[in-house]
Short mmCIF file of C-alpha atoms in Angstrom, two decimals:
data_model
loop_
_atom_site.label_atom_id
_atom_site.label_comp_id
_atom_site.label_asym_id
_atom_site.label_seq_id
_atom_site.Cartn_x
_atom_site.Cartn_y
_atom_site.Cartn_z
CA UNK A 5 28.91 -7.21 44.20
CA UNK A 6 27.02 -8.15 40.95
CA UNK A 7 27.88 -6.42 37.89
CA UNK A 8 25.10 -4.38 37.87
CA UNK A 9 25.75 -3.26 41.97
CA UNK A 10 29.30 -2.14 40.34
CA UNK A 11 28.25 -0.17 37.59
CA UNK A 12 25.08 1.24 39.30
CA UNK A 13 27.92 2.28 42.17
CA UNK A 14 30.23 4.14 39.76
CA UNK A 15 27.33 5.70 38.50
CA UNK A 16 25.93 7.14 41.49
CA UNK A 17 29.43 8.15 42.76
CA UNK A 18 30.64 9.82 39.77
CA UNK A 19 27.34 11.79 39.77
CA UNK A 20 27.78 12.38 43.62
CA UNK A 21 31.13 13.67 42.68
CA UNK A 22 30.25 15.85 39.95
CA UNK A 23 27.27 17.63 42.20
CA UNK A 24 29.34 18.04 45.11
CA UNK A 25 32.01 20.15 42.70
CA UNK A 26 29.09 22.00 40.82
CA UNK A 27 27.74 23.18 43.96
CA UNK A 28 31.01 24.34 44.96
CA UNK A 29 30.77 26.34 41.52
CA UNK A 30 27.33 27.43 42.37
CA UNK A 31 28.37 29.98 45.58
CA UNK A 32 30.69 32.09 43.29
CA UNK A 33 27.76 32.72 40.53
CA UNK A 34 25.77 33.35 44.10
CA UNK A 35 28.83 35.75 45.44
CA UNK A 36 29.39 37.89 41.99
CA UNK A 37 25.68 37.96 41.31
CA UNK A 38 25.36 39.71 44.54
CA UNK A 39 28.25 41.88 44.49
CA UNK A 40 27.46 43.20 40.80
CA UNK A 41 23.47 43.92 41.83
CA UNK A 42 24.67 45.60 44.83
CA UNK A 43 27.37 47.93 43.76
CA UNK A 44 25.52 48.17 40.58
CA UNK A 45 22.04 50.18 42.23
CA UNK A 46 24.47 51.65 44.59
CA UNK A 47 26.09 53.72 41.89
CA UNK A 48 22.88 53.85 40.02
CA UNK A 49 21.12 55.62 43.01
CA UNK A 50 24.78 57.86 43.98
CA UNK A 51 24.96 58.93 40.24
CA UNK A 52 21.26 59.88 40.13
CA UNK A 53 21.10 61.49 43.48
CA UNK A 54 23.94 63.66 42.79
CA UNK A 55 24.38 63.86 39.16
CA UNK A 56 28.20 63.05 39.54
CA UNK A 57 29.15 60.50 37.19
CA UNK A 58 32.50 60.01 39.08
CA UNK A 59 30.82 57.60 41.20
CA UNK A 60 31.42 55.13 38.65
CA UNK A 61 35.02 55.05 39.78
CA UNK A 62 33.41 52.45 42.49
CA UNK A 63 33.62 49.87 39.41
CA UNK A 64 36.83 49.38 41.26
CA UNK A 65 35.58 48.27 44.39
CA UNK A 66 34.23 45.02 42.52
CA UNK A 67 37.43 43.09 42.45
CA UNK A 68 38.72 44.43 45.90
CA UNK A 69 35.56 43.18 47.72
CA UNK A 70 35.00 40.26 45.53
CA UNK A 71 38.70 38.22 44.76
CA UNK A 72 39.14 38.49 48.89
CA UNK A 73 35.36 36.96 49.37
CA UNK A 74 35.83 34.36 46.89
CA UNK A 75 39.48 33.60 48.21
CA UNK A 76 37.38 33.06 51.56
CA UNK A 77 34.81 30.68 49.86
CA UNK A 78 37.19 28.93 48.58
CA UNK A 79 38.88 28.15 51.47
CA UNK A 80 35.71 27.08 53.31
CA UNK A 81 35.41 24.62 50.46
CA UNK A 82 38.25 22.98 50.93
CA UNK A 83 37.36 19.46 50.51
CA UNK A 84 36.10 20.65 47.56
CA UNK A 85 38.32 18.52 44.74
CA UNK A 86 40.02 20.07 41.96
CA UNK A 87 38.48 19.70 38.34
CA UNK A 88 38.62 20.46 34.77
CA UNK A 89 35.08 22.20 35.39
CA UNK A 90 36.15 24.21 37.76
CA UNK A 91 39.09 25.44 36.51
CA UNK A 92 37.85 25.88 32.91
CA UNK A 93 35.07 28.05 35.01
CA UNK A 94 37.34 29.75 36.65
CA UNK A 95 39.30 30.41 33.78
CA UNK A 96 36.31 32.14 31.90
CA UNK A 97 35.53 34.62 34.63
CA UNK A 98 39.22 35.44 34.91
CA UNK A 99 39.38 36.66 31.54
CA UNK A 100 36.09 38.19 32.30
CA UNK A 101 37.16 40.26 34.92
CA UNK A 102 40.69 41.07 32.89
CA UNK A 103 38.97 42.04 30.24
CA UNK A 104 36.60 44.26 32.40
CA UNK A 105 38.87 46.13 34.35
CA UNK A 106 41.58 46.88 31.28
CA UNK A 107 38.56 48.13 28.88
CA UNK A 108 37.52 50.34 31.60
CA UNK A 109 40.55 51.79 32.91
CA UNK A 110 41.43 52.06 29.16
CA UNK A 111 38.17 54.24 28.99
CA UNK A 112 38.62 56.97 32.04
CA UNK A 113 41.93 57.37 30.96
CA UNK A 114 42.73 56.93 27.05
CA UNK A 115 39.73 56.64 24.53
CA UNK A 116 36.53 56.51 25.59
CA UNK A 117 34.05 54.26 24.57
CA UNK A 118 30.81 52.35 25.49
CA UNK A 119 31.99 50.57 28.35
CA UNK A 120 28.90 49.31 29.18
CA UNK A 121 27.77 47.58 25.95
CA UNK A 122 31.02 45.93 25.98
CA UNK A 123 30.90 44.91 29.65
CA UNK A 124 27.97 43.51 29.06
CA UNK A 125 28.41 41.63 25.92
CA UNK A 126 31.50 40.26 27.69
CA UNK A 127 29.19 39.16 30.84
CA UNK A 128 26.69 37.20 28.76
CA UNK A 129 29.38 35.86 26.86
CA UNK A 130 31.11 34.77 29.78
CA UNK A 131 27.70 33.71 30.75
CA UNK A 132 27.23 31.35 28.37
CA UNK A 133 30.55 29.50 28.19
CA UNK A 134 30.24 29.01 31.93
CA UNK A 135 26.83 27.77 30.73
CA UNK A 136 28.10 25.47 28.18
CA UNK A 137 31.18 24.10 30.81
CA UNK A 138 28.57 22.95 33.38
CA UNK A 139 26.54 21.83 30.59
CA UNK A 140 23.58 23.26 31.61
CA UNK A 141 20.79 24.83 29.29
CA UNK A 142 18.97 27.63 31.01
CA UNK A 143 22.79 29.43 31.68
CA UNK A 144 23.35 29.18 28.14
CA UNK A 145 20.25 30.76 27.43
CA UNK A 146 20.53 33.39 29.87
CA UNK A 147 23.87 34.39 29.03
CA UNK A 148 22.86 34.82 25.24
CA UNK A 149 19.50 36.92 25.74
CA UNK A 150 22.05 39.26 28.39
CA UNK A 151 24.57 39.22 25.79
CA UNK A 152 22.82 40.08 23.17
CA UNK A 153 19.46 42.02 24.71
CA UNK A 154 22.08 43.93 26.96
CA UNK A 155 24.23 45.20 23.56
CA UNK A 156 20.75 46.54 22.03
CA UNK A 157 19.47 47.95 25.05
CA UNK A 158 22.99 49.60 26.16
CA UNK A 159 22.52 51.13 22.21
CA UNK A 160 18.84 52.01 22.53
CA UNK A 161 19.28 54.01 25.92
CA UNK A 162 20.36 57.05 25.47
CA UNK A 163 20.83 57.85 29.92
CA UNK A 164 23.96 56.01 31.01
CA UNK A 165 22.23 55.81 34.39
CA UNK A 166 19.62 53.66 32.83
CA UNK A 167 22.45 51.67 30.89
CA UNK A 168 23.50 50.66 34.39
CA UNK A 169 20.61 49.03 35.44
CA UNK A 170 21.77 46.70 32.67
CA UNK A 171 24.45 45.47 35.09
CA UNK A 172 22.09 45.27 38.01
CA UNK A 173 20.42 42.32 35.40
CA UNK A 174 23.19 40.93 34.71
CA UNK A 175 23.99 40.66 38.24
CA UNK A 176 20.26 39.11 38.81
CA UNK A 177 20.80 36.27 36.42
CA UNK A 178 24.30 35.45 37.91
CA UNK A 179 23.03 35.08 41.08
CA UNK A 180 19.72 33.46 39.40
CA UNK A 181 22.12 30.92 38.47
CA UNK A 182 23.71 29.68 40.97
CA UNK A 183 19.85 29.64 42.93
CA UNK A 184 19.72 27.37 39.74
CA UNK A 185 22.57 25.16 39.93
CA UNK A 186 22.29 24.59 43.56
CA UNK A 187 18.70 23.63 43.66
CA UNK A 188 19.55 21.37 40.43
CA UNK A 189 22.64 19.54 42.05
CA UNK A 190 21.16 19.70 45.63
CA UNK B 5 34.35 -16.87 28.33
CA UNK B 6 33.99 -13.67 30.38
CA UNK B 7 36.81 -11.78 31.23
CA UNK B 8 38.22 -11.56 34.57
CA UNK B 9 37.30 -8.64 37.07
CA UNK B 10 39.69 -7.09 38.64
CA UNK B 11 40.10 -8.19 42.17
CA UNK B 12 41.34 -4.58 43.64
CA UNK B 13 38.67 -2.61 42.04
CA UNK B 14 36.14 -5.25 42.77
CA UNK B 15 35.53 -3.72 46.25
CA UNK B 16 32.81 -1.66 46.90
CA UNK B 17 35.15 1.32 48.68
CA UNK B 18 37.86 0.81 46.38
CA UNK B 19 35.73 1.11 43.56
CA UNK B 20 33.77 3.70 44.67
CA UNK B 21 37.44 5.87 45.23
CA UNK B 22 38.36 5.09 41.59
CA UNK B 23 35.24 6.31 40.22
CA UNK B 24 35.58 9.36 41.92
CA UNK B 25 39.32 9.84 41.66
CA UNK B 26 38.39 9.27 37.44
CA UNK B 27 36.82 12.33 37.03
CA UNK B 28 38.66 15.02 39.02
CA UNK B 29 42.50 16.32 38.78
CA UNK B 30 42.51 15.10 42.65
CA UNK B 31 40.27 15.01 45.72
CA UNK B 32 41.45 14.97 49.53
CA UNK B 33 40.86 12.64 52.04
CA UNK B 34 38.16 14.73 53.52
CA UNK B 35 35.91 14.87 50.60
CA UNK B 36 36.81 11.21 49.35
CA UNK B 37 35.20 9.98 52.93
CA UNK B 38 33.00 12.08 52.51
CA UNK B 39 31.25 11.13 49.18
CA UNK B 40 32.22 7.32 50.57
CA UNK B 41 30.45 7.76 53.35
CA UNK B 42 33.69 5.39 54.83
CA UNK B 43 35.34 5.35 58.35
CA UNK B 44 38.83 7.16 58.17
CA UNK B 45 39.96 4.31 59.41
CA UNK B 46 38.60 1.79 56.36
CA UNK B 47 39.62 4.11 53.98
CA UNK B 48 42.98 4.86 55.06
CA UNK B 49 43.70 1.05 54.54
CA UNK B 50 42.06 1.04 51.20
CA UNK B 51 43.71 3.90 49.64
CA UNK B 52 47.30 2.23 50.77
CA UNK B 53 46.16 -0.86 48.68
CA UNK B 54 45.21 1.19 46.01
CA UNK B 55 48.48 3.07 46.27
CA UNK B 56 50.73 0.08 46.33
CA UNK B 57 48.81 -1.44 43.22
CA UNK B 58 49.82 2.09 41.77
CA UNK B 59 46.33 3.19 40.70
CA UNK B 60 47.08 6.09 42.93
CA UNK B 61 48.80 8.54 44.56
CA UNK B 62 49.15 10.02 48.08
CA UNK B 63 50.18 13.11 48.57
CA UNK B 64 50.25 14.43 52.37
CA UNK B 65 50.76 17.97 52.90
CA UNK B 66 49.23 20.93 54.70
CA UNK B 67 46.42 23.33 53.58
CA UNK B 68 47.41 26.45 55.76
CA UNK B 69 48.11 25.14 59.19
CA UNK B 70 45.76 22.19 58.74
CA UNK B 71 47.25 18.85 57.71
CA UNK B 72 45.88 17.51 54.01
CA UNK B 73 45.77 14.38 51.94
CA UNK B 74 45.72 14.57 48.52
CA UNK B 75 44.87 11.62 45.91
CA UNK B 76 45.35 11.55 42.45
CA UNK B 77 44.01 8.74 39.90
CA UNK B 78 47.28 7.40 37.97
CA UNK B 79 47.53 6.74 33.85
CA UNK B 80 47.42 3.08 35.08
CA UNK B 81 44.85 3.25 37.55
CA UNK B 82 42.74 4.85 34.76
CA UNK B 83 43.65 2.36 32.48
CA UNK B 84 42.68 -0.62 34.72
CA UNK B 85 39.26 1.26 35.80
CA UNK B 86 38.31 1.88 32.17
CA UNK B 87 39.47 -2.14 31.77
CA UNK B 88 37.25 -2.80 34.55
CA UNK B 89 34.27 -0.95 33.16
CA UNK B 90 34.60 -2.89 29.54
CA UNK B 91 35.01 -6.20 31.60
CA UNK B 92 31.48 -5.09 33.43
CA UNK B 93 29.71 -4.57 30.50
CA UNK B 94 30.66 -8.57 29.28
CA UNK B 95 28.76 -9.04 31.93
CA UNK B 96 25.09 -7.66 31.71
CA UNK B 97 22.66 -9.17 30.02
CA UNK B 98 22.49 -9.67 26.35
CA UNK B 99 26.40 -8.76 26.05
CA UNK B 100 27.31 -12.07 25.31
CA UNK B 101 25.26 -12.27 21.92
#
């Protein structure tokens, strides 16, 4: 090997590498984005069918359907090698979903508040650290215009039904993203 | 005079096992053939000369009922990679000015 064959091989193998583990990271934005659009118009259309706003209690449901299904994925990307990105990544949307789950339960139960402009100031947040982790532009963007759009519009609109729809965006650009990242590390 | 490459790391698998070993906490067999596009065979032997050089380490285990190898990149396998990167650059053109 010449010196340029070696360096041209590291190269191309670290990048190889680093693909491989992004599009690992790619099919849980792809698996939340999903899950939040889903359950999101789900309650949207249960709540505005019947006018009870209890269906929000199927907030829940996220994390029960989703840790399982990403336990799953992760299994079936075994091979998959372990990395600072991915568990900085991973980090992040733990504390998302923490975060999530305690302000809302703290909500039904002991002071309410707007959930949903938190939630989503949290998600774009989120958003855009994950973003800035897989160093990757448009995710950064994203995550600030949800961020920050979502806090105005979850202000401006005065139905909570509407303010849902919010999440049913937010759960368009996560899944938007990982569309993204896998067509950009294919 | 240019500095001496390596000999271990001067191998195109070998190499190419270190460079992805360098940027990951570890990586199993699986994906290292994989990405290496190596028989298990070749590789096996490679990663045991690797391993007794101690630039890595192999870790055999099971991942639920199926049987695993893990490899992890060592401080002085990093250390002679990174040597072997500034030794490259000696190399190329216009480095010796």
């Amino acid at each position: 090997m010449t010196p340029q064959e070696s360096l041209r091989l590291i190269t191309e193998t670290m990048n190889n590498s680093r693909k491989a583990i992004l599009q690992g990271s790619a099919n849980h934005f792809l698996l939340w984005g999903i899950l939040l659009t889903a359950l999101s118009l789900v309650i949207y259309f249960l709540w505005h069918g019947t006018g009870n706003p209890a269906w929000n209690f199927l907030w829940f449901a996220m994390p029960v359907i989703g840790y399982p299904l990403a336990l799953l994925l992760r299994k079936r990307e075994a091979s998959i090698p372990k990395s600072e990105i991915g568990k900085l990544s991973g980090s992040v949307w733990t504390a998302f979903g923490a975060f999530a789950i305690c302000l809302s339960i703290i909500a039904v139960s002991l002071v309410p508040m707007n959930v949903t402009l938190l939630i989503v100031v949290l998600l774009g947040f989120a958003e855009c650290i994950s973003g800035a982790i897989l160093k990757n532009w448009p995710i950064i963007v994203a995550g600030f215009i949800l961020g920050v759009g979502g806090a105005a519009a979850a202000m401006l609109l005065r139905s909570t039904e509407a303010q849902l729809l919010l999440f049913t965006l937010g759960g368009v650009l996560l899944a938007a993203i990982g569309v993204i990242v896998k067509m950009q590390y294919r | 005079m240019l500095p001496k490459l390596d000999p271990l790391l001067h191998s195109e698998l070998r190499l190419a096992v270190i460079s992805i070993l360098s940027g990951v906490e570890s990586a199993d067999f699986t994906f290292l053939r994989q990405q290496t596009g190596a028989t298990a065979g070749n590789l096996s032997v490679q990663l045991e000369k690797l391993t007794a050089a101690d630039y890595i380490t192999v870790e055999k285990g099971f991942k639920g009922r199926k049987p695993c190898t893990t490899c992890r990149i060592t401080p002085s396998g990093l250390e002679a990679f990174n040597a072997y990167i500034q030794a490259l650059q000696a190399y190329l053109p216009g480095a010796q000015k």
